[in-house]
Amino acid sequence: MAELCEKLGAMRGRGEMVELVAGFLRGLQPAELEPAVSMILGRAFPRWSQKTLDISWAALYDVIRRLTQVEHERFAKAFDKTGDLGAAAAMVFESSKVRRQAALIERPLGILDVSWTFDGIAEARGPGARERKKRLLEALLGNAVPLEVKYLVKIIVGEMRTGFQEGLMELAVARAFDLPQKLVQRAAMFVGDVADVARVARKRGEEGVAALRPQVLRPIQPMLAQSVDSIREALKIHGGEAAFEHKLDGARVQIHKSDDVVRIFSRRLTDVTESLPEVVRRAHGLQVREAILEGEIIALDKQGKPLPFQYLMQRFRREREIKQMMQELPVGLYLFDIIFLDGVSLVDLPYHERRAKLAEVADGIPLIEQLTTSNVGDAERFLDDALRAGHEGLMAKRLDGHYTPGLRGKLWLKVKPVLEPLDLVIVAAEYGYGRRHEWLSDYYLAARDAETGEFLIVGKTFKGLTDREIVEMTERLKELTVKREGRRVIVTPKIVVEVAYNEVQRSPKYKCGMALRFARVTRVREDKGPEEADTIQRVREIYQGQVKKH
Ligand code: AMP
């Protein structure tokens, strides 16, 4: 498998990659399929699984040092050369005499050995867990050849970067077991991970895969939305009529109930049940035996008005202080979909029927406000209402649309008033990782203070430029460099870029007290000099505009 990953990393052609992986999967034992698929995608466990290895880089590095006796200098050099922790680890393993473990495993490492060890590491809890994790890790790496070390480390730190992604894996599974690609995709969305589909495909063929459905207590990939610019466009795409819903700026929750068990999953399928006791309580009150519901939670102020997104995030951070946070920062739950009810999957029902079912079972939990209309004016007024109430915009949902897990299609469209982009100056940059390790690919963006002339950082991004633009940018920034601090360079403020973003947040991170959320470079403003860049006063105005809205 390590050799396979090494080959994938060196390949460019997607078709070639898919063929190679398909052949590899076909040659595996049934029990190896699920872990192999996960690991090739760089994951220690399938996506829906709540298991985590919980190994810090410090702990992993400690084990590498124990095994190789390498000095820090040498490792740092290897890292500088490769820009990749896995490759650096492999290099030091290659060049040192590894203290072989009292052979736990006498034969070459197999996929299942790795999988079992990962399980053991994930299960280590309580006092002594750290040491136990390290011992298991030491046994694993101590029995691995350098190439295996490379990929084990990549999986552990979560940086596989072979370019072989989920979508290609779906193709490979389809090829390996002679299934239509669509079927594999759909099944993967239902059960939350393509690795499970591979296992079912091997065991029960096409019929088995076709029979896969959402399962209660197993999170499914959420359905996503595309952006449109206007209400009119949304109505046109949806054939003249649509259901508009308020788009709340909160966090998505998937609520699973099976008799008296309730689990809440985040949009990224993480189990967040413990952080949201009041949501759990409401779910227990539902008069259904089994259900999967979807909704949005938002933080509320004392008057019950929605607060911006960043407040809500505090609820997920403070695990120990949930009780107190519950009082200080109550959350409101608003439902918008139902996916599963009493043993039956509802994904193939049209939207309006799901919404009607949702209204039946919601039992006092509010649904997100909705208006079905074909009238542009009415929908625009509804959008104004939403914005005035402090929400983000509207979602337009196609009335006859099915629930399509994991897909960003046209059945759901988001209509958000767009914020105009800002022209900002690059004042510092950092070398990237992996493929980008020789390039200055991460940029600090600053606005000009019209009063003092100082450039104040308001955000940082590595998004938006193409590889070629990054290479050019690197050259230009190197010439402007005044100081190097580790992987970061400070440059004279010369280059102006246009930056899109979703929101200006209050943030202690930068001196100006604000930060752009989801900043991305949309183009390089060759036509502008730093003195023409947007000012910090302008950024403050935008921030205040948002606050007023809320
Ligand atoms: P975005 O994250 O901008 O792609 O927008 C999609 C997200 O909006 C969803 O994942 C939900 O968390 C959120 N959302 C807010 N209101 C709704 C709604 N009425 N229907 C669906 N999703 C909503």
PDB file of N, CA and C in Angstrom, residues 417-477:
ATOM      1  N   PRO A 417     -26.761  38.608  -0.156  1.00  0.00           N
ATOM      2  CA  PRO A 417     -26.243  39.863  -0.686  1.00  0.00           C
ATOM      3  C   PRO A 417     -24.724  39.800  -0.581  1.00  0.00           C
ATOM      4  N   VAL A 418     -24.030  40.058  -1.680  1.00  0.00           N
ATOM      5  CA  VAL A 418     -22.567  39.897  -1.637  1.00  0.00           C
ATOM      6  C   VAL A 418     -21.881  41.148  -1.104  1.00  0.00           C
ATOM      7  N   LEU A 419     -20.840  40.944  -0.382  1.00  0.00           N
ATOM      8  CA  LEU A 419     -20.028  42.062   0.081  1.00  0.00           C
ATOM      9  C   LEU A 419     -19.035  42.401  -1.029  1.00  0.00           C
ATOM     10  N   GLU A 420     -18.825  43.686  -1.263  1.00  0.00           N
ATOM     11  CA  GLU A 420     -17.893  44.060  -2.321  1.00  0.00           C
ATOM     12  C   GLU A 420     -16.473  43.671  -1.890  1.00  0.00           C
ATOM     13  N   PRO A 421     -15.661  43.251  -2.851  1.00  0.00           N
ATOM     14  CA  PRO A 421     -14.305  42.844  -2.476  1.00  0.00           C
ATOM     15  C   PRO A 421     -13.461  44.039  -2.026  1.00  0.00           C
ATOM     16  N   LEU A 422     -12.392  43.762  -1.302  1.00  0.00           N
ATOM     17  CA  LEU A 422     -11.471  44.813  -0.846  1.00  0.00           C
ATOM     18  C   LEU A 422     -10.149  44.685  -1.595  1.00  0.00           C
ATOM     19  N   ASP A 423      -9.509  45.809  -1.835  1.00  0.00           N
ATOM     20  CA  ASP A 423      -8.156  45.780  -2.391  1.00  0.00           C
ATOM     21  C   ASP A 423      -7.174  45.935  -1.234  1.00  0.00           C
ATOM     22  N   LEU A 424      -6.355  44.910  -1.032  1.00  0.00           N
ATOM     23  CA  LEU A 424      -5.472  44.904   0.130  1.00  0.00           C
ATOM     24  C   LEU A 424      -4.018  44.694  -0.291  1.00  0.00           C
ATOM     25  N   VAL A 425      -3.122  45.021   0.615  1.00  0.00           N
ATOM     26  CA  VAL A 425      -1.699  44.977   0.305  1.00  0.00           C
ATOM     27  C   VAL A 425      -1.058  43.773   1.004  1.00  0.00           C
ATOM     28  N   ILE A 426      -0.191  43.086   0.296  1.00  0.00           N
ATOM     29  CA  ILE A 426       0.525  41.970   0.923  1.00  0.00           C
ATOM     30  C   ILE A 426       1.715  42.531   1.704  1.00  0.00           C
ATOM     31  N   VAL A 427       1.738  42.255   3.018  1.00  0.00           N
ATOM     32  CA  VAL A 427       2.830  42.798   3.843  1.00  0.00           C
ATOM     33  C   VAL A 427       3.762  41.709   4.377  1.00  0.00           C
ATOM     34  N   ALA A 428       3.335  40.448   4.263  1.00  0.00           N
ATOM     35  CA  ALA A 428       4.184  39.338   4.699  1.00  0.00           C
ATOM     36  C   ALA A 428       3.670  38.084   4.015  1.00  0.00           C
ATOM     37  N   ALA A 429       4.495  37.058   4.014  1.00  0.00           N
ATOM     38  CA  ALA A 429       4.062  35.817   3.372  1.00  0.00           C
ATOM     39  C   ALA A 429       4.777  34.643   4.024  1.00  0.00           C
ATOM     40  N   GLU A 430       4.184  33.465   3.870  1.00  0.00           N
ATOM     41  CA  GLU A 430       4.807  32.264   4.433  1.00  0.00           C
ATOM     42  C   GLU A 430       4.980  31.205   3.357  1.00  0.00           C
ATOM     43  N   TYR A 431       6.029  30.412   3.516  1.00  0.00           N
ATOM     44  CA  TYR A 431       6.195  29.262   2.640  1.00  0.00           C
ATOM     45  C   TYR A 431       5.109  28.263   2.939  1.00  0.00           C
ATOM     46  N   GLY A 432       4.633  27.586   1.904  1.00  0.00           N
ATOM     47  CA  GLY A 432       3.558  26.610   2.072  1.00  0.00           C
ATOM     48  C   GLY A 432       4.107  25.262   2.533  1.00  0.00           C
ATOM     49  N   TYR A 433       3.252  24.250   2.430  1.00  0.00           N
ATOM     50  CA  TYR A 433       3.643  22.909   2.816  1.00  0.00           C
ATOM     51  C   TYR A 433       3.484  21.988   1.623  1.00  0.00           C
ATOM     52  N   GLY A 434       4.108  20.818   1.719  1.00  0.00           N
ATOM     53  CA  GLY A 434       3.951  19.815   0.676  1.00  0.00           C
ATOM     54  C   GLY A 434       4.402  20.374  -0.650  1.00  0.00           C
ATOM     55  N   ARG A 435       3.519  20.229  -1.604  1.00  0.00           N
ATOM     56  CA  ARG A 435       3.797  20.662  -2.953  1.00  0.00           C
ATOM     57  C   ARG A 435       4.229  22.135  -3.014  1.00  0.00           C
ATOM     58  N   ARG A 436       3.748  22.905  -2.031  1.00  0.00           N
ATOM     59  CA  ARG A 436       4.016  24.336  -2.080  1.00  0.00           C
ATOM     60  C   ARG A 436       5.179  24.762  -1.195  1.00  0.00           C
ATOM     61  N   HIS A 437       5.998  23.810  -0.760  1.00  0.00           N
ATOM     62  CA  HIS A 437       6.955  24.178   0.276  1.00  0.00           C
ATOM     63  C   HIS A 437       8.044  25.136  -0.188  1.00  0.00           C
ATOM     64  N   GLU A 438       8.231  25.235  -1.499  1.00  0.00           N
ATOM     65  CA  GLU A 438       9.243  26.179  -1.969  1.00  0.00           C
ATOM     66  C   GLU A 438       8.633  27.501  -2.401  1.00  0.00           C
ATOM     67  N   TRP A 439       7.340  27.615  -2.223  1.00  0.00           N
ATOM     68  CA  TRP A 439       6.654  28.812  -2.687  1.00  0.00           C
ATOM     69  C   TRP A 439       6.097  29.613  -1.524  1.00  0.00           C
ATOM     70  N   LEU A 440       6.144  30.911  -1.703  1.00  0.00           N
ATOM     71  CA  LEU A 440       5.480  31.794  -0.743  1.00  0.00           C
ATOM     72  C   LEU A 440       4.011  31.813  -1.136  1.00  0.00           C
ATOM     73  N   SER A 441       3.205  31.013  -0.422  1.00  0.00           N
ATOM     74  CA  SER A 441       1.837  30.807  -0.897  1.00  0.00           C
ATOM     75  C   SER A 441       0.777  31.257   0.102  1.00  0.00           C
ATOM     76  N   ASP A 442       1.201  31.733   1.251  1.00  0.00           N
ATOM     77  CA  ASP A 442       0.250  32.123   2.282  1.00  0.00           C
ATOM     78  C   ASP A 442       0.485  33.617   2.573  1.00  0.00           C
ATOM     79  N   TYR A 443      -0.524  34.427   2.349  1.00  0.00           N
ATOM     80  CA  TYR A 443      -0.285  35.878   2.343  1.00  0.00           C
ATOM     81  C   TYR A 443      -0.982  36.618   3.477  1.00  0.00           C
ATOM     82  N   TYR A 444      -0.258  37.542   4.068  1.00  0.00           N
ATOM     83  CA  TYR A 444      -0.856  38.445   5.059  1.00  0.00           C
ATOM     84  C   TYR A 444      -1.359  39.687   4.334  1.00  0.00           C
ATOM     85  N   LEU A 445      -2.634  39.996   4.545  1.00  0.00           N
ATOM     86  CA  LEU A 445      -3.283  41.067   3.796  1.00  0.00           C
ATOM     87  C   LEU A 445      -3.530  42.257   4.709  1.00  0.00           C
ATOM     88  N   ALA A 446      -3.199  43.441   4.223  1.00  0.00           N
ATOM     89  CA  ALA A 446      -3.331  44.612   5.089  1.00  0.00           C
ATOM     90  C   ALA A 446      -4.097  45.732   4.412  1.00  0.00           C
ATOM     91  N   ALA A 447      -4.770  46.529   5.248  1.00  0.00           N
ATOM     92  CA  ALA A 447      -5.453  47.735   4.778  1.00  0.00           C
ATOM     93  C   ALA A 447      -4.651  48.936   5.274  1.00  0.00           C
ATOM     94  N   ARG A 448      -4.775  50.031   4.553  1.00  0.00           N
ATOM     95  CA  ARG A 448      -4.008  51.233   4.871  1.00  0.00           C
ATOM     96  C   ARG A 448      -4.771  52.054   5.895  1.00  0.00           C
ATOM     97  N   ASP A 449      -4.063  52.544   6.889  1.00  0.00           N
ATOM     98  CA  ASP A 449      -4.699  53.460   7.818  1.00  0.00           C
ATOM     99  C   ASP A 449      -4.589  54.859   7.213  1.00  0.00           C
ATOM    100  N   ALA A 450      -5.719  55.422   6.839  1.00  0.00           N
ATOM    101  CA  ALA A 450      -5.701  56.711   6.138  1.00  0.00           C
ATOM    102  C   ALA A 450      -5.126  57.807   7.019  1.00  0.00           C
ATOM    103  N   GLU A 451      -5.197  57.593   8.340  1.00  0.00           N
ATOM    104  CA  GLU A 451      -4.702  58.634   9.237  1.00  0.00           C
ATOM    105  C   GLU A 451      -3.193  58.567   9.438  1.00  0.00           C
ATOM    106  N   THR A 452      -2.675  57.366   9.601  1.00  0.00           N
ATOM    107  CA  THR A 452      -1.246  57.249   9.920  1.00  0.00           C
ATOM    108  C   THR A 452      -0.407  56.753   8.742  1.00  0.00           C
ATOM    109  N   GLY A 453      -1.076  56.205   7.744  1.00  0.00           N
ATOM    110  CA  GLY A 453      -0.337  55.641   6.623  1.00  0.00           C
ATOM    111  C   GLY A 453       0.194  54.240   6.894  1.00  0.00           C
ATOM    112  N   GLU A 454      -0.036  53.740   8.085  1.00  0.00           N
ATOM    113  CA  GLU A 454       0.431  52.400   8.458  1.00  0.00           C
ATOM    114  C   GLU A 454      -0.416  51.325   7.754  1.00  0.00           C
ATOM    115  N   PHE A 455       0.208  50.181   7.470  1.00  0.00           N
ATOM    116  CA  PHE A 455      -0.568  49.078   6.908  1.00  0.00           C
ATOM    117  C   PHE A 455      -0.930  48.105   8.016  1.00  0.00           C
ATOM    118  N   LEU A 456      -2.215  47.851   8.188  1.00  0.00           N
ATOM    119  CA  LEU A 456      -2.680  47.006   9.281  1.00  0.00           C
ATOM    120  C   LEU A 456      -3.239  45.698   8.735  1.00  0.00           C
ATOM    121  N   ILE A 457      -2.726  44.602   9.275  1.00  0.00           N
ATOM    122  CA  ILE A 457      -3.156  43.290   8.781  1.00  0.00           C
ATOM    123  C   ILE A 457      -4.614  43.039   9.166  1.00  0.00           C
ATOM    124  N   VAL A 458      -5.402  42.563   8.188  1.00  0.00           N
ATOM    125  CA  VAL A 458      -6.797  42.226   8.467  1.00  0.00           C
ATOM    126  C   VAL A 458      -7.121  40.776   8.110  1.00  0.00           C
ATOM    127  N   GLY A 459      -6.132  40.059   7.574  1.00  0.00           N
ATOM    128  CA  GLY A 459      -6.447  38.680   7.228  1.00  0.00           C
ATOM    129  C   GLY A 459      -5.250  37.988   6.604  1.00  0.00           C
ATOM    130  N   LYS A 460      -5.451  36.677   6.396  1.00  0.00           N
ATOM    131  CA  LYS A 460      -4.386  35.854   5.856  1.00  0.00           C
ATOM    132  C   LYS A 460      -5.052  34.818   4.978  1.00  0.00           C
ATOM    133  N   THR A 461      -4.453  34.527   3.844  1.00  0.00           N
ATOM    134  CA  THR A 461      -5.071  33.501   3.001  1.00  0.00           C
ATOM    135  C   THR A 461      -4.046  32.788   2.123  1.00  0.00           C
ATOM    136  N   PHE A 462      -4.338  31.530   1.787  1.00  0.00           N
ATOM    137  CA  PHE A 462      -3.527  30.830   0.791  1.00  0.00           C
ATOM    138  C   PHE A 462      -4.423  30.462  -0.388  1.00  0.00           C
ATOM    139  N   LYS A 463      -5.609  31.057  -0.398  1.00  0.00           N
ATOM    140  CA  LYS A 463      -6.583  30.649  -1.416  1.00  0.00           C
ATOM    141  C   LYS A 463      -6.685  31.650  -2.560  1.00  0.00           C
ATOM    142  N   GLY A 464      -6.920  31.132  -3.741  1.00  0.00           N
ATOM    143  CA  GLY A 464      -7.308  31.993  -4.851  1.00  0.00           C
ATOM    144  C   GLY A 464      -6.353  32.021  -6.024  1.00  0.00           C
ATOM    145  N   LEU A 465      -5.048  31.937  -5.778  1.00  0.00           N
ATOM    146  CA  LEU A 465      -4.112  32.039  -6.896  1.00  0.00           C
ATOM    147  C   LEU A 465      -3.834  30.670  -7.508  1.00  0.00           C
ATOM    148  N   THR A 466      -3.557  30.660  -8.802  1.00  0.00           N
ATOM    149  CA  THR A 466      -3.173  29.413  -9.454  1.00  0.00           C
ATOM    150  C   THR A 466      -1.703  29.140  -9.145  1.00  0.00           C
ATOM    151  N   ASP A 467      -1.261  27.919  -9.400  1.00  0.00           N
ATOM    152  CA  ASP A 467       0.136  27.559  -9.141  1.00  0.00           C
ATOM    153  C   ASP A 467       1.082  28.519  -9.845  1.00  0.00           C
ATOM    154  N   ARG A 468       0.764  28.821 -11.094  1.00  0.00           N
ATOM    155  CA  ARG A 468       1.663  29.685 -11.846  1.00  0.00           C
ATOM    156  C   ARG A 468       1.733  31.082 -11.207  1.00  0.00           C
ATOM    157  N   GLU A 469       0.573  31.585 -10.814  1.00  0.00           N
ATOM    158  CA  GLU A 469       0.547  32.907 -10.164  1.00  0.00           C
ATOM    159  C   GLU A 469       1.329  32.892  -8.854  1.00  0.00           C
ATOM    160  N   ILE A 470       1.268  31.752  -8.142  1.00  0.00           N
ATOM    161  CA  ILE A 470       2.006  31.656  -6.880  1.00  0.00           C
ATOM    162  C   ILE A 470       3.509  31.692  -7.143  1.00  0.00           C
ATOM    163  N   VAL A 471       3.930  31.002  -8.198  1.00  0.00           N
ATOM    164  CA  VAL A 471       5.357  31.003  -8.534  1.00  0.00           C
ATOM    165  C   VAL A 471       5.816  32.427  -8.836  1.00  0.00           C
ATOM    166  N   GLU A 472       5.020  33.129  -9.637  1.00  0.00           N
ATOM    167  CA  GLU A 472       5.374  34.513  -9.961  1.00  0.00           C
ATOM    168  C   GLU A 472       5.378  35.384  -8.718  1.00  0.00           C
ATOM    169  N   MET A 473       4.354  35.173  -7.914  1.00  0.00           N
ATOM    170  CA  MET A 473       4.233  35.964  -6.686  1.00  0.00           C
ATOM    171  C   MET A 473       5.445  35.719  -5.794  1.00  0.00           C
ATOM    172  N   THR A 474       5.891  34.458  -5.727  1.00  0.00           N
ATOM    173  CA  THR A 474       7.055  34.124  -4.903  1.00  0.00           C
ATOM    174  C   THR A 474       8.272  34.935  -5.345  1.00  0.00           C
ATOM    175  N   GLU A 475       8.486  34.976  -6.659  1.00  0.00           N
ATOM    176  CA  GLU A 475       9.626  35.740  -7.178  1.00  0.00           C
ATOM    177  C   GLU A 475       9.544  37.205  -6.766  1.00  0.00           C
ATOM    178  N   ARG A 476       8.350  37.761  -6.962  1.00  0.00           N
ATOM    179  CA  ARG A 476       8.184  39.182  -6.648  1.00  0.00           C
ATOM    180  C   ARG A 476       8.382  39.440  -5.156  1.00  0.00           C
ATOM    181  N   LEU A 477       7.830  38.549  -4.341  1.00  0.00           N
ATOM    182  CA  LEU A 477       7.925  38.766  -2.891  1.00  0.00           C
ATOM    183  C   LEU A 477       9.367  38.608  -2.405  1.00  0.00           C
TER     184      LEU A 477
END
